[in-house]
mmCIF file with all atom_site columns, C-alpha atoms in Angstrom:
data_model
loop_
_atom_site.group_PDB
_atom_site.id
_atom_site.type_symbol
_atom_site.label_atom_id
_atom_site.label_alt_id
_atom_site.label_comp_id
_atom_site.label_asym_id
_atom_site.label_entity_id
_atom_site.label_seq_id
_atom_site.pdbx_PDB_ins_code
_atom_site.Cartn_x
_atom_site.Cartn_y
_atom_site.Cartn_z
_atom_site.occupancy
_atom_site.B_iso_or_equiv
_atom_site.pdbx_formal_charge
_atom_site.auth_seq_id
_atom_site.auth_comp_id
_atom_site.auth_asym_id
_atom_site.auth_atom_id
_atom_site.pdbx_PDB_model_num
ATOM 1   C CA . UNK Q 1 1   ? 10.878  5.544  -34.634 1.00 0.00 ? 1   UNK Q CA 1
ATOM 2   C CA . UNK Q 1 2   ? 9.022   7.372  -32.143 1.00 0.00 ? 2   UNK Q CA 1
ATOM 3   C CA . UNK Q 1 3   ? 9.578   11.349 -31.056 1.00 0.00 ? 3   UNK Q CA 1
ATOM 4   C CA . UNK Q 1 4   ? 11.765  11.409 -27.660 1.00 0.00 ? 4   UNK Q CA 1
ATOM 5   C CA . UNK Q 1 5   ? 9.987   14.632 -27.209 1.00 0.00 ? 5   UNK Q CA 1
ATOM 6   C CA . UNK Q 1 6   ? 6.654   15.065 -24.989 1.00 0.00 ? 6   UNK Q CA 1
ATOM 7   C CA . UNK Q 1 7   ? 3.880   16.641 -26.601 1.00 0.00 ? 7   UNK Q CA 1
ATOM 8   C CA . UNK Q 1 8   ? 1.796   18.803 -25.282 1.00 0.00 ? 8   UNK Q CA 1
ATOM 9   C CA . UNK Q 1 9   ? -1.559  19.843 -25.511 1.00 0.00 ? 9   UNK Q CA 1
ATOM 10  C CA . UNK Q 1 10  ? -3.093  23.835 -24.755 1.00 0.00 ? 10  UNK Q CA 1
ATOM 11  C CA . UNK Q 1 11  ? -5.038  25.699 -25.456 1.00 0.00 ? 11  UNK Q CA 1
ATOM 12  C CA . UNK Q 1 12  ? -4.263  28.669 -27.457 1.00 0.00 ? 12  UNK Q CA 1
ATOM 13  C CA . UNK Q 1 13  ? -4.906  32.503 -27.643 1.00 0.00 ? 13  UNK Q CA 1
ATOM 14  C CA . UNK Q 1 14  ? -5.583  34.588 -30.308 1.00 0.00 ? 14  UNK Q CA 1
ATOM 15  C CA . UNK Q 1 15  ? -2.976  36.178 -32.604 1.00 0.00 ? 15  UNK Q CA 1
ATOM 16  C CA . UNK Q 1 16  ? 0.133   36.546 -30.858 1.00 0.00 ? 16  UNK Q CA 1
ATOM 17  C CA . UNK Q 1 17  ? -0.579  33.072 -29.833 1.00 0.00 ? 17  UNK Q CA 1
ATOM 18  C CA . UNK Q 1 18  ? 0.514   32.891 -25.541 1.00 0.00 ? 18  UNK Q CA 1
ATOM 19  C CA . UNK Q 1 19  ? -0.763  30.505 -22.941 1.00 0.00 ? 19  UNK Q CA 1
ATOM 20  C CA . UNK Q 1 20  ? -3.107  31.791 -21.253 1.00 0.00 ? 20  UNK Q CA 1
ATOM 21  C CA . UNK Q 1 21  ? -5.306  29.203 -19.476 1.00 0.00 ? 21  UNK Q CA 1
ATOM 22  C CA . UNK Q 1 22  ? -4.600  28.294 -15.816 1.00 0.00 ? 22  UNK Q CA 1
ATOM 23  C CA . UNK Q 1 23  ? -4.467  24.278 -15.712 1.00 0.00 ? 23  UNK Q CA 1
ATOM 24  C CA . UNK Q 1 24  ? -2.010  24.116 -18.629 1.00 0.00 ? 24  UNK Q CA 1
ATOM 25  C CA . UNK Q 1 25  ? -0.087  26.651 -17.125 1.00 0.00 ? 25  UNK Q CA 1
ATOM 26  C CA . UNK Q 1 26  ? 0.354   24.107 -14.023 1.00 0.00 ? 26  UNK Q CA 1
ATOM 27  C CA . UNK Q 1 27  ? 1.478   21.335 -16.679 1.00 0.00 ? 27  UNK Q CA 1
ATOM 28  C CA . UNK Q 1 28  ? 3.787   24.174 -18.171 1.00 0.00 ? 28  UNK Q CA 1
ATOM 29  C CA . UNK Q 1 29  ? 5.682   24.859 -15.550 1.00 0.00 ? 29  UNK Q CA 1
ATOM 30  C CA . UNK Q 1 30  ? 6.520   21.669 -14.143 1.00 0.00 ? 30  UNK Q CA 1
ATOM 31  C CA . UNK Q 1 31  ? 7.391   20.640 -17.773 1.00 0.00 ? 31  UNK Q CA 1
ATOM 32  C CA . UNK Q 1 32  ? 10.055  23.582 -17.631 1.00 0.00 ? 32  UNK Q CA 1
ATOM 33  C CA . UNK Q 1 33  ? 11.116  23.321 -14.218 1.00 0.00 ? 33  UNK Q CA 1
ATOM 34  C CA . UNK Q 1 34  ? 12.199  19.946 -14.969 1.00 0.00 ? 34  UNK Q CA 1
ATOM 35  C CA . UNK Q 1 35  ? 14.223  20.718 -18.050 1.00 0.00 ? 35  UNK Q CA 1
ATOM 36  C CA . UNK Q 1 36  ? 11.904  18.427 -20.381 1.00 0.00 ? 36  UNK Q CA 1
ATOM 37  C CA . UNK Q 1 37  ? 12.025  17.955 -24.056 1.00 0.00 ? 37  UNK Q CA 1
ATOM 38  C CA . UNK Q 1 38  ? 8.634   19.097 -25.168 1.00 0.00 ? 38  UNK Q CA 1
ATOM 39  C CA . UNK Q 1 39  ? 6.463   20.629 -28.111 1.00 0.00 ? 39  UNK Q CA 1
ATOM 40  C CA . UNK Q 1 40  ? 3.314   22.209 -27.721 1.00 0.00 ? 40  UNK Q CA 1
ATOM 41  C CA . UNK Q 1 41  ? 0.188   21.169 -29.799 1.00 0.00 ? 41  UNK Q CA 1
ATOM 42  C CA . UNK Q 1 42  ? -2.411  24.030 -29.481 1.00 0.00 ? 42  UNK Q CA 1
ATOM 43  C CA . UNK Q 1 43  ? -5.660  22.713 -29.563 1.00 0.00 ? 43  UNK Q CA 1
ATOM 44  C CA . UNK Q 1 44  ? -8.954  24.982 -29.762 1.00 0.00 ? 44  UNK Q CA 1
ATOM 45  C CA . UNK Q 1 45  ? -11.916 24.470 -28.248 1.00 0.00 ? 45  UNK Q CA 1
ATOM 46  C CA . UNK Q 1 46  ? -14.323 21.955 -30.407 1.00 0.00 ? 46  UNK Q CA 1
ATOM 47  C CA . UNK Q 1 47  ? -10.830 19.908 -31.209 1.00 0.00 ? 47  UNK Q CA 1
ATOM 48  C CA . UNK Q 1 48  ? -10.565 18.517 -27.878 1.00 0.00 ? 48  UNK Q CA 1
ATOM 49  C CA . UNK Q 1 49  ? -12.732 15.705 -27.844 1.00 0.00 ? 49  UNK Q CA 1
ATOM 50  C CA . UNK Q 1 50  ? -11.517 14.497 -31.628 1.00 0.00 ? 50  UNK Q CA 1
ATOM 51  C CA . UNK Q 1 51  ? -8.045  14.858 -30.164 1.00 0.00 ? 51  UNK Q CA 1
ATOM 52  C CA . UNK Q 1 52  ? -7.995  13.024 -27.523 1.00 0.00 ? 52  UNK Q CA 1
ATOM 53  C CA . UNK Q 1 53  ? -10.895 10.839 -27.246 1.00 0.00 ? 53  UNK Q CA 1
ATOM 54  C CA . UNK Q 1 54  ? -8.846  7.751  -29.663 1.00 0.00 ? 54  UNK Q CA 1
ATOM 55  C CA . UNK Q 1 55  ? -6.050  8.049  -26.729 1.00 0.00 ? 55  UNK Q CA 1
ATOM 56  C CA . UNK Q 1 56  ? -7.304  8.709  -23.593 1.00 0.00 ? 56  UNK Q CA 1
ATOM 57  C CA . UNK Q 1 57  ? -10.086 7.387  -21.340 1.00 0.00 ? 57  UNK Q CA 1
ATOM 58  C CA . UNK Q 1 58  ? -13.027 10.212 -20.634 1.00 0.00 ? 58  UNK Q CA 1
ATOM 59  C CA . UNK Q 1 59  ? -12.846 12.001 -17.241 1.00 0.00 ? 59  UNK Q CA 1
ATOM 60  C CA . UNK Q 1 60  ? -15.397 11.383 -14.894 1.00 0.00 ? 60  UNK Q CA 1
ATOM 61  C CA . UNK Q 1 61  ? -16.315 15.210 -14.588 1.00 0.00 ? 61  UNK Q CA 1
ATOM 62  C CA . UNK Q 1 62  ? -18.089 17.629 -16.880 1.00 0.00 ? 62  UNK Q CA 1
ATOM 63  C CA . UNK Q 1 63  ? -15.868 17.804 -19.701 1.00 0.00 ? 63  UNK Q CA 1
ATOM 64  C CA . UNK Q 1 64  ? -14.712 14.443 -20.635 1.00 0.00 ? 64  UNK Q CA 1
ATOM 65  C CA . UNK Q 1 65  ? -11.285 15.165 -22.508 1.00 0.00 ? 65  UNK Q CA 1
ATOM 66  C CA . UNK Q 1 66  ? -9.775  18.364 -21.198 1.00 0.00 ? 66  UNK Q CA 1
ATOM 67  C CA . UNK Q 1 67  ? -6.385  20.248 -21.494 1.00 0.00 ? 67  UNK Q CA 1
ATOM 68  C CA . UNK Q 1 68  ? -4.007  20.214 -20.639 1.00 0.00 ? 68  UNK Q CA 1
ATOM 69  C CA . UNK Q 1 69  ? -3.070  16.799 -22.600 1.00 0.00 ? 69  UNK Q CA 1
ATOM 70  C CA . UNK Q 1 70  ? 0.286   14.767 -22.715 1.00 0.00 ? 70  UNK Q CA 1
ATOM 71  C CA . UNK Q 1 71  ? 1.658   12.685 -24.723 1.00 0.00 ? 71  UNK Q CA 1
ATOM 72  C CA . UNK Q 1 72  ? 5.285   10.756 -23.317 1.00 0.00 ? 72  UNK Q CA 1
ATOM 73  C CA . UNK Q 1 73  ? 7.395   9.625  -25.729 1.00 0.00 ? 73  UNK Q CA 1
ATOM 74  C CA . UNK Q 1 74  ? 6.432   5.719  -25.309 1.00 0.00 ? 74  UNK Q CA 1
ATOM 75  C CA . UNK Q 1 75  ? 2.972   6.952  -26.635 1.00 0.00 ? 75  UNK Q CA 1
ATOM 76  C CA . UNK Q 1 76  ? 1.257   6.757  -23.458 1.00 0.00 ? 76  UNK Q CA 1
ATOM 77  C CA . UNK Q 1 77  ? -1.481  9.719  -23.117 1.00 0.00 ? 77  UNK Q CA 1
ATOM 78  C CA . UNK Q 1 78  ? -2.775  11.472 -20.062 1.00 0.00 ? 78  UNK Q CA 1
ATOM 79  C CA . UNK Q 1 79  ? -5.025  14.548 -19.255 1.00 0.00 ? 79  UNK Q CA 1
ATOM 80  C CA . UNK Q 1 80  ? -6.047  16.477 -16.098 1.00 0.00 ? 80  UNK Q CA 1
ATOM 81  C CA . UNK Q 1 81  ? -3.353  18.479 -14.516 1.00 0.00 ? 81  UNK Q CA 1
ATOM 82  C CA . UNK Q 1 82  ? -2.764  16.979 -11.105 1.00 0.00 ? 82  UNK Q CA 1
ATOM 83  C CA . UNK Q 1 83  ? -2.338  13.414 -13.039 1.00 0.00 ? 83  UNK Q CA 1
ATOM 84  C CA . UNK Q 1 84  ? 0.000   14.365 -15.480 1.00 0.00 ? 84  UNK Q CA 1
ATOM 85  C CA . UNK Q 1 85  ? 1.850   16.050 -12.607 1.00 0.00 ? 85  UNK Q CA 1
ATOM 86  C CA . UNK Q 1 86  ? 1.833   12.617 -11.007 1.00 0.00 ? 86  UNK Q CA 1
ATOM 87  C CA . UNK Q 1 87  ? 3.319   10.945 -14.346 1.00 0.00 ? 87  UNK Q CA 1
ATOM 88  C CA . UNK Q 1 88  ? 5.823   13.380 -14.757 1.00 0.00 ? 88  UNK Q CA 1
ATOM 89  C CA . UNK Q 1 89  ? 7.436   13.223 -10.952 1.00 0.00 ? 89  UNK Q CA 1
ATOM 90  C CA . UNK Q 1 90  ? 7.454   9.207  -11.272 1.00 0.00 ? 90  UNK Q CA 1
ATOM 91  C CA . UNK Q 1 91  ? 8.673   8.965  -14.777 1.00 0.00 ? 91  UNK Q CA 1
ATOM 92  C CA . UNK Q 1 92  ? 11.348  12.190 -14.241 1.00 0.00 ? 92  UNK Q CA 1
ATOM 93  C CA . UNK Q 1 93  ? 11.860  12.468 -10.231 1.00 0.00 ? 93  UNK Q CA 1
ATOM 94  C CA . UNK Q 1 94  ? 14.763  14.804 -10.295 1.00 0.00 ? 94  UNK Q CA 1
ATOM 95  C CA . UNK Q 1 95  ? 14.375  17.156 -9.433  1.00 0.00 ? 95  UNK Q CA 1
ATOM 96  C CA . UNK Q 1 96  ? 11.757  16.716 -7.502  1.00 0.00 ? 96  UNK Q CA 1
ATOM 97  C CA . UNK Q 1 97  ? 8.479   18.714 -7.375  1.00 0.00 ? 97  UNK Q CA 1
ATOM 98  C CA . UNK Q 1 98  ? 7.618   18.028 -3.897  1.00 0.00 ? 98  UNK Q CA 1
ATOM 99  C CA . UNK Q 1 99  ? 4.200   16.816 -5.007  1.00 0.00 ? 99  UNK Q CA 1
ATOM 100 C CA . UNK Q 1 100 ? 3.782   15.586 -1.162  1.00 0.00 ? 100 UNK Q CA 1
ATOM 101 C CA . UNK Q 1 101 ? 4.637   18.844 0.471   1.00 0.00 ? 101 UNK Q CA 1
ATOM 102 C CA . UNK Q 1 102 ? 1.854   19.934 3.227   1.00 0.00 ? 102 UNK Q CA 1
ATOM 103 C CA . UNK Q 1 103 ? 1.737   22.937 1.331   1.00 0.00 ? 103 UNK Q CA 1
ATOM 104 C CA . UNK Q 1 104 ? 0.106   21.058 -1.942  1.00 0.00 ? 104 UNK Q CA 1
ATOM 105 C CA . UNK Q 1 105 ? -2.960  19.897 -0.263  1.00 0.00 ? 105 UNK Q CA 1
ATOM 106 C CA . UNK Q 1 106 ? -3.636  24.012 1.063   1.00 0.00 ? 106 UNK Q CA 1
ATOM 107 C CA . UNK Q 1 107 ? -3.326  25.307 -1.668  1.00 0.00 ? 107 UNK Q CA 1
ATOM 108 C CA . UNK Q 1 108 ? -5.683  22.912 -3.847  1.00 0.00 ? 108 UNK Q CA 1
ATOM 109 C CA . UNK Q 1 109 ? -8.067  24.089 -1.449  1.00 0.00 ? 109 UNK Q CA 1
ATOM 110 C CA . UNK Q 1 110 ? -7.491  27.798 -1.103  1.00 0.00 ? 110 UNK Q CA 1
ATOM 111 C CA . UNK Q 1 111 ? -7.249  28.777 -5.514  1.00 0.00 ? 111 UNK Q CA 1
ATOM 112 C CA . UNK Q 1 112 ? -10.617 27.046 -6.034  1.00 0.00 ? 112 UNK Q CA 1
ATOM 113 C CA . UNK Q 1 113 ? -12.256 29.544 -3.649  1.00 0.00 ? 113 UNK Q CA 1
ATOM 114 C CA . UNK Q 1 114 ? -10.825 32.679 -4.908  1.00 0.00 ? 114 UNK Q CA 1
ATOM 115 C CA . UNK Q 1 115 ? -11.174 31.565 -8.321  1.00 0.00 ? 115 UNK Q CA 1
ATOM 116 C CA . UNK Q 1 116 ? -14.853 30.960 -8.652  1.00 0.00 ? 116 UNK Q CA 1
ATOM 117 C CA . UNK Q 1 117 ? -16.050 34.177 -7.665  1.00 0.00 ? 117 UNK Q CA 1
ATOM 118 C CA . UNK Q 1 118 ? -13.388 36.053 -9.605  1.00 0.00 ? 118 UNK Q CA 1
ATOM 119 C CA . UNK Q 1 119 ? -14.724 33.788 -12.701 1.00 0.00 ? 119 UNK Q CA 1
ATOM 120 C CA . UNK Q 1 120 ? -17.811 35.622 -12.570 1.00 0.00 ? 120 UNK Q CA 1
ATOM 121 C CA . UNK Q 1 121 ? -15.802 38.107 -14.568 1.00 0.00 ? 121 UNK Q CA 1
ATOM 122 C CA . UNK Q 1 122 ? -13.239 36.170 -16.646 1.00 0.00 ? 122 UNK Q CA 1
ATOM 123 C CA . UNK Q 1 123 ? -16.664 33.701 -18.308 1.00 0.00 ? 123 UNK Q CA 1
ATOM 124 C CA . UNK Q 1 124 ? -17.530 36.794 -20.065 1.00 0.00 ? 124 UNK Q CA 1
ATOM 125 C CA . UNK Q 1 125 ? -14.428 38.415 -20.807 1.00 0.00 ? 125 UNK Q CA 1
ATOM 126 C CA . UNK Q 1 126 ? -12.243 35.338 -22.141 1.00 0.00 ? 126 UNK Q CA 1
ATOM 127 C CA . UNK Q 1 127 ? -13.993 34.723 -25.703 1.00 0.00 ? 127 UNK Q CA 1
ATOM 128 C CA . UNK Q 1 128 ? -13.666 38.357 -26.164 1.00 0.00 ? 128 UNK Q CA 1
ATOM 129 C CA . UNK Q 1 129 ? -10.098 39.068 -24.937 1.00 0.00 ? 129 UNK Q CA 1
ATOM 130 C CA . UNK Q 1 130 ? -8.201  35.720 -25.894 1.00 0.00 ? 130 UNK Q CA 1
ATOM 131 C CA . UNK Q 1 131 ? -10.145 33.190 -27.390 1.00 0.00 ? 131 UNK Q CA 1
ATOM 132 C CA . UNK Q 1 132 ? -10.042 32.655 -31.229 1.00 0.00 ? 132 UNK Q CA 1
ATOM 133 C CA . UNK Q 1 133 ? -13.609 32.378 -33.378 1.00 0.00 ? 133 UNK Q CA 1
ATOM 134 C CA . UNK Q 1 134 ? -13.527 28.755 -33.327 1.00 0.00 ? 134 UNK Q CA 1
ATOM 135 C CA . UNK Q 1 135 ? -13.550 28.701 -29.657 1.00 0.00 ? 135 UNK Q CA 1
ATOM 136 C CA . UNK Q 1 136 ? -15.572 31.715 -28.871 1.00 0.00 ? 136 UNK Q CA 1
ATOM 137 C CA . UNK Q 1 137 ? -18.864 29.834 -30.595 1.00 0.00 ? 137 UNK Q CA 1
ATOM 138 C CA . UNK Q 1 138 ? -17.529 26.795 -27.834 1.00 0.00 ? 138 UNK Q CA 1
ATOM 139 C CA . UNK Q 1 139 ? -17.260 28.347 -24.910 1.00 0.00 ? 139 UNK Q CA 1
ATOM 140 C CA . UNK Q 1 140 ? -20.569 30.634 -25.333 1.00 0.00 ? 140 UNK Q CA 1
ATOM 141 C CA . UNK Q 1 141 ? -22.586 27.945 -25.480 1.00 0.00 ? 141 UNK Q CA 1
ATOM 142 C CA . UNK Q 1 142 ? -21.057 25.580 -23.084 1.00 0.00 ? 142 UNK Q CA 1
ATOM 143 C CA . UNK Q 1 143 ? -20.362 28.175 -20.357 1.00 0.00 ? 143 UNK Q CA 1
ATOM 144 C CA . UNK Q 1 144 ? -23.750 29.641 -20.723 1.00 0.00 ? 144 UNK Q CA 1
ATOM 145 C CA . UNK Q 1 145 ? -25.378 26.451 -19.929 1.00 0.00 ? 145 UNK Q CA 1
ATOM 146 C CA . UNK Q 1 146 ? -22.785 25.932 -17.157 1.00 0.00 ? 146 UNK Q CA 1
ATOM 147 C CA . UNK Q 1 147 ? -24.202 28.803 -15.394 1.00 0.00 ? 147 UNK Q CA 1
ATOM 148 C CA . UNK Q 1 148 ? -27.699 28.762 -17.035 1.00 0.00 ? 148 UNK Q CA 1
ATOM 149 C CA . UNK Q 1 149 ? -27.800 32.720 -17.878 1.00 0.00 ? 149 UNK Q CA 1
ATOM 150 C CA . UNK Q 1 150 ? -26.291 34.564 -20.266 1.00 0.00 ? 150 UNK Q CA 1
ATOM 151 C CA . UNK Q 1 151 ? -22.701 35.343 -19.799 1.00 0.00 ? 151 UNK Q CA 1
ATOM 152 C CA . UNK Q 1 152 ? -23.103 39.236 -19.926 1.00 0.00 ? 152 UNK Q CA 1
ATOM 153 C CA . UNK Q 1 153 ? -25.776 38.932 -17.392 1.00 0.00 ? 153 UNK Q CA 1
ATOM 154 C CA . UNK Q 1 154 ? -23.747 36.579 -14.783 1.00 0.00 ? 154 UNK Q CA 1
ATOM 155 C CA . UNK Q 1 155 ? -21.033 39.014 -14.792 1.00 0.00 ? 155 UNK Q CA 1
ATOM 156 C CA . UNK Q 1 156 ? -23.127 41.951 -14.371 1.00 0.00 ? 156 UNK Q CA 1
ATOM 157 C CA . UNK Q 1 157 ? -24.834 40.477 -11.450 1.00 0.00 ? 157 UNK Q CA 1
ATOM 158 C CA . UNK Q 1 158 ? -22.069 38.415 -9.768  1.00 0.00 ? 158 UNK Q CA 1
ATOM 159 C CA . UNK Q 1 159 ? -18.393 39.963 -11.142 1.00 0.00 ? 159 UNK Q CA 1
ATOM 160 C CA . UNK Q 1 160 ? -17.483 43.845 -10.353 1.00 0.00 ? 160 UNK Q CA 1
ATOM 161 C CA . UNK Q 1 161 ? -16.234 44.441 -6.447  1.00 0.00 ? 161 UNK Q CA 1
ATOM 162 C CA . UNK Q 1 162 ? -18.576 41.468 -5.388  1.00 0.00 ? 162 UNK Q CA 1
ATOM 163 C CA . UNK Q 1 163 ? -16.569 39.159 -7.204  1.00 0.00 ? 163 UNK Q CA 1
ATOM 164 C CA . UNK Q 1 164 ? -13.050 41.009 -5.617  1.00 0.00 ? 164 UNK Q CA 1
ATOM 165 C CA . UNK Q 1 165 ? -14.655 41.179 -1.986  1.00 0.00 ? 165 UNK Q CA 1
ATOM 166 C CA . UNK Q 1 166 ? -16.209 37.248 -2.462  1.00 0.00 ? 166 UNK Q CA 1
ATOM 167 C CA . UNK Q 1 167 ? -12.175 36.592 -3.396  1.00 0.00 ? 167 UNK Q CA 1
ATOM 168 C CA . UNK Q 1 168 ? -10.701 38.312 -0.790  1.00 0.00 ? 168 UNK Q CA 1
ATOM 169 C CA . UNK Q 1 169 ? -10.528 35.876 2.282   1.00 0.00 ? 169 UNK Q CA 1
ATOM 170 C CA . UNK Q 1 170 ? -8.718  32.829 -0.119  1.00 0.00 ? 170 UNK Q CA 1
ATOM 171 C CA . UNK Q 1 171 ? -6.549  35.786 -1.582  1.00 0.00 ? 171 UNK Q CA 1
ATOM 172 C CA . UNK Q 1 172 ? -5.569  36.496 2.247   1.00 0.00 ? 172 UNK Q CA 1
ATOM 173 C CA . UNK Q 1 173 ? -5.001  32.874 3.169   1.00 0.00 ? 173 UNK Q CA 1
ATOM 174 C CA . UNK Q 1 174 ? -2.419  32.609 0.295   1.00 0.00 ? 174 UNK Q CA 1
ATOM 175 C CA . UNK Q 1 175 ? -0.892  35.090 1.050   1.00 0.00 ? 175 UNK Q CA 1
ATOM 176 C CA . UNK Q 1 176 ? -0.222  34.370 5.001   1.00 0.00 ? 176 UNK Q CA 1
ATOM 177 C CA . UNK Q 1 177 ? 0.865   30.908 3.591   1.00 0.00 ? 177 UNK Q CA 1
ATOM 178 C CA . UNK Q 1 178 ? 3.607   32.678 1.947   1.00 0.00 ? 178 UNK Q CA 1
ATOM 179 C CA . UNK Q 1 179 ? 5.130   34.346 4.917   1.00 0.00 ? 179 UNK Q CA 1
ATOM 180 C CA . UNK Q 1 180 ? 4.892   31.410 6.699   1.00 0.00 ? 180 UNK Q CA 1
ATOM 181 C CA . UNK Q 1 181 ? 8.780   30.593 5.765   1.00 0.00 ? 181 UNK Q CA 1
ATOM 182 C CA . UNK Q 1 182 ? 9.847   33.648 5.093   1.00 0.00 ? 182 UNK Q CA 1
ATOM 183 C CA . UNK Q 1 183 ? 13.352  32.736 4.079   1.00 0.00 ? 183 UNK Q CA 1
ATOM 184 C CA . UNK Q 1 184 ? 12.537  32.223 0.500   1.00 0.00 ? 184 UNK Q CA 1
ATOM 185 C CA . UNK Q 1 185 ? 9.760   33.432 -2.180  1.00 0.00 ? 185 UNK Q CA 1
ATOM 186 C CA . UNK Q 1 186 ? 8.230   29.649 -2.038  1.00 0.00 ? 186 UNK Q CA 1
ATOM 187 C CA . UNK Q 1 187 ? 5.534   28.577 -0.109  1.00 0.00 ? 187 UNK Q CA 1
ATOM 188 C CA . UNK Q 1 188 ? 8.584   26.083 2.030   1.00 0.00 ? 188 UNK Q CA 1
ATOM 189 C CA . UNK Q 1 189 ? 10.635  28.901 1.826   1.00 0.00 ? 189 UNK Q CA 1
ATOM 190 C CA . UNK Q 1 190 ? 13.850  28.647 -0.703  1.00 0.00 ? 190 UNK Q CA 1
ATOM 191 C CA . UNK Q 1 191 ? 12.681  25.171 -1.405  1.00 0.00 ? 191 UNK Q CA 1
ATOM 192 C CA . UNK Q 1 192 ? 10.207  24.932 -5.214  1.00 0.00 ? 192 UNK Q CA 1
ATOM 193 C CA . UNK Q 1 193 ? 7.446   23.224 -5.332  1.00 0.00 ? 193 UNK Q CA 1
ATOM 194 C CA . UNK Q 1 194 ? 4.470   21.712 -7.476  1.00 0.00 ? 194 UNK Q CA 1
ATOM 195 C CA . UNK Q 1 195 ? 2.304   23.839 -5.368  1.00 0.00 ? 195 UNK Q CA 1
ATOM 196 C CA . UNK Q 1 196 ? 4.141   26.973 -5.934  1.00 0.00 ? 196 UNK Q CA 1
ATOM 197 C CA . UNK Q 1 197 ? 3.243   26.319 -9.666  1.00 0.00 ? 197 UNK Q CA 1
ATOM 198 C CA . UNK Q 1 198 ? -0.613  26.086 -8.854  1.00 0.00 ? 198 UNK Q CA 1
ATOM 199 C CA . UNK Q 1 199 ? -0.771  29.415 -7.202  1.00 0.00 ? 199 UNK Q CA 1
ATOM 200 C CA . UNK Q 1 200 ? 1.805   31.109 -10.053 1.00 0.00 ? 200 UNK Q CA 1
ATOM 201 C CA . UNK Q 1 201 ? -0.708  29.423 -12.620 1.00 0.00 ? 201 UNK Q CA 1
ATOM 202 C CA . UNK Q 1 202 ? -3.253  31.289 -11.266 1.00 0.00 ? 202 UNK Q CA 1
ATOM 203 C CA . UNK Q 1 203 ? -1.684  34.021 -11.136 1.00 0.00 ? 203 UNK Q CA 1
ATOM 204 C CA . UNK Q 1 204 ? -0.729  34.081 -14.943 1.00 0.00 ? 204 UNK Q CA 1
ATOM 205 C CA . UNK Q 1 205 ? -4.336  33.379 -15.832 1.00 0.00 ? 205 UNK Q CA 1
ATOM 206 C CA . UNK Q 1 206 ? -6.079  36.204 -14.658 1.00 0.00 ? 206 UNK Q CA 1
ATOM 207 C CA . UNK Q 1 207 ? -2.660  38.190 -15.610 1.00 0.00 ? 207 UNK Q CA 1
ATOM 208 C CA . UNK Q 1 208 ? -3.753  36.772 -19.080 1.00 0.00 ? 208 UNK Q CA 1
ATOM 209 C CA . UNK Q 1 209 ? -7.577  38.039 -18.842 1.00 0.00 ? 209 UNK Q CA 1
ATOM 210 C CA . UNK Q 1 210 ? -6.722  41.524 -17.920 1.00 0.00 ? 210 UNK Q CA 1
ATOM 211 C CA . UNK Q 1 211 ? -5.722  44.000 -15.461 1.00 0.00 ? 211 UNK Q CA 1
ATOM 212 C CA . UNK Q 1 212 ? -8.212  44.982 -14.528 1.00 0.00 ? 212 UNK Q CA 1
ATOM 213 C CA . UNK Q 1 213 ? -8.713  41.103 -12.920 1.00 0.00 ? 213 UNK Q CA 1
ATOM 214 C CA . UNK Q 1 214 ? -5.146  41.073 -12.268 1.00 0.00 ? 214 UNK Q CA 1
#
């Protein structure tokens, strides 16, 4: 007999083990919001692939099999945050995350623009504040030939106040989308929302890096 809980899949940090890593965090939160039944599987870094590549067509992106991961309980698998979101709301609508609010689309487009410069700084400074061995030998490698320099170096040259002032107009946006209803800490005001999770994930992931990117 199969589990009737979800599994799944993150990434984990080194010893004490916390998420940390801002898609998951998405899949996290929605996950709790809705009062699911789940266990986590952490998965490092070179596991991925092995994982989830008997389960789960390949992305059409960079990185083939990413987290975060599900798996439901009639053993159907997913990956790639804004999917699973999608399986969750049809298979568990209530309550609802408001995946079609007008605020989801604005913010999908706003965190990618303050996040990449910022990133500058968290590439170097995640295998050495959270990531476990395993994964730090993973991400040097891959990351360094993302950005074809060494990691050090990119930061150096790109992170620092450039990074912070490159950040600032998306950081601005967000926040003017925030007063916009003003009668509640959500983005439609008292009303919760899968977008509110995308901007709190981000939040918690450079909360997770350090303060000093928080």
């Amino acid at each position: 007999m199969s589990s009737q809980k979800i599994v799944f899949f993150d990434l984990p940090s080194k010893e004490p083990c916390v998420a940390w890593s801002l898609n998951p965090w998405k899949t996290r939160l929605l996950l709790n919001y809705k009062g699911l039944d789940y266990e986590t599987k952490w998965v490092e870094y070179p596991d991925i692939k092995p994982t989830l590549q008997p389960h789960i067509e390949p992305n059409d992106a960079r990185w083939p099999y990413t987290i975060p991961a599900i798996k439901f309980p009639d053993q159907t698998w997913s990956q790639e945050s804004r999917r699973i979101a999608d399986l969750i709301e049809e298979r568990y609508p209530e309550p609802s995350a408001h995946l079609d609010s007008p605020y989801q689309s604005r913010i999908e487009e706003v965190v990618p623009r303050a996040f990449r410069p910022l990133m500058a700084i968290g590439l170097n400074q995640i295998p050495k504040r959270l990531l476990n061995p395993t994964s730090v030998e993973y991400w040097m490698k891959d990351r360094t030939d993302m950005v074809g320099s060494d990691l050090a170096e990119h930061e150096a040259k790109n992170g620092g106040e450039a990074a912070f002032a490159k950040a600032a107009p998306a950081l601005q946006e967000v926040t003017a989308m925030l007063k916009e209803n003003p009668e509640g800490p959500f983005f439609s005001g008292k009303e919760v929302s899968y977008a509110d999770f995308v901007w709190v994930s981000t939040l918690y992931f450079f909360q997770r890096i350090g303060d000093d990117v928080y």
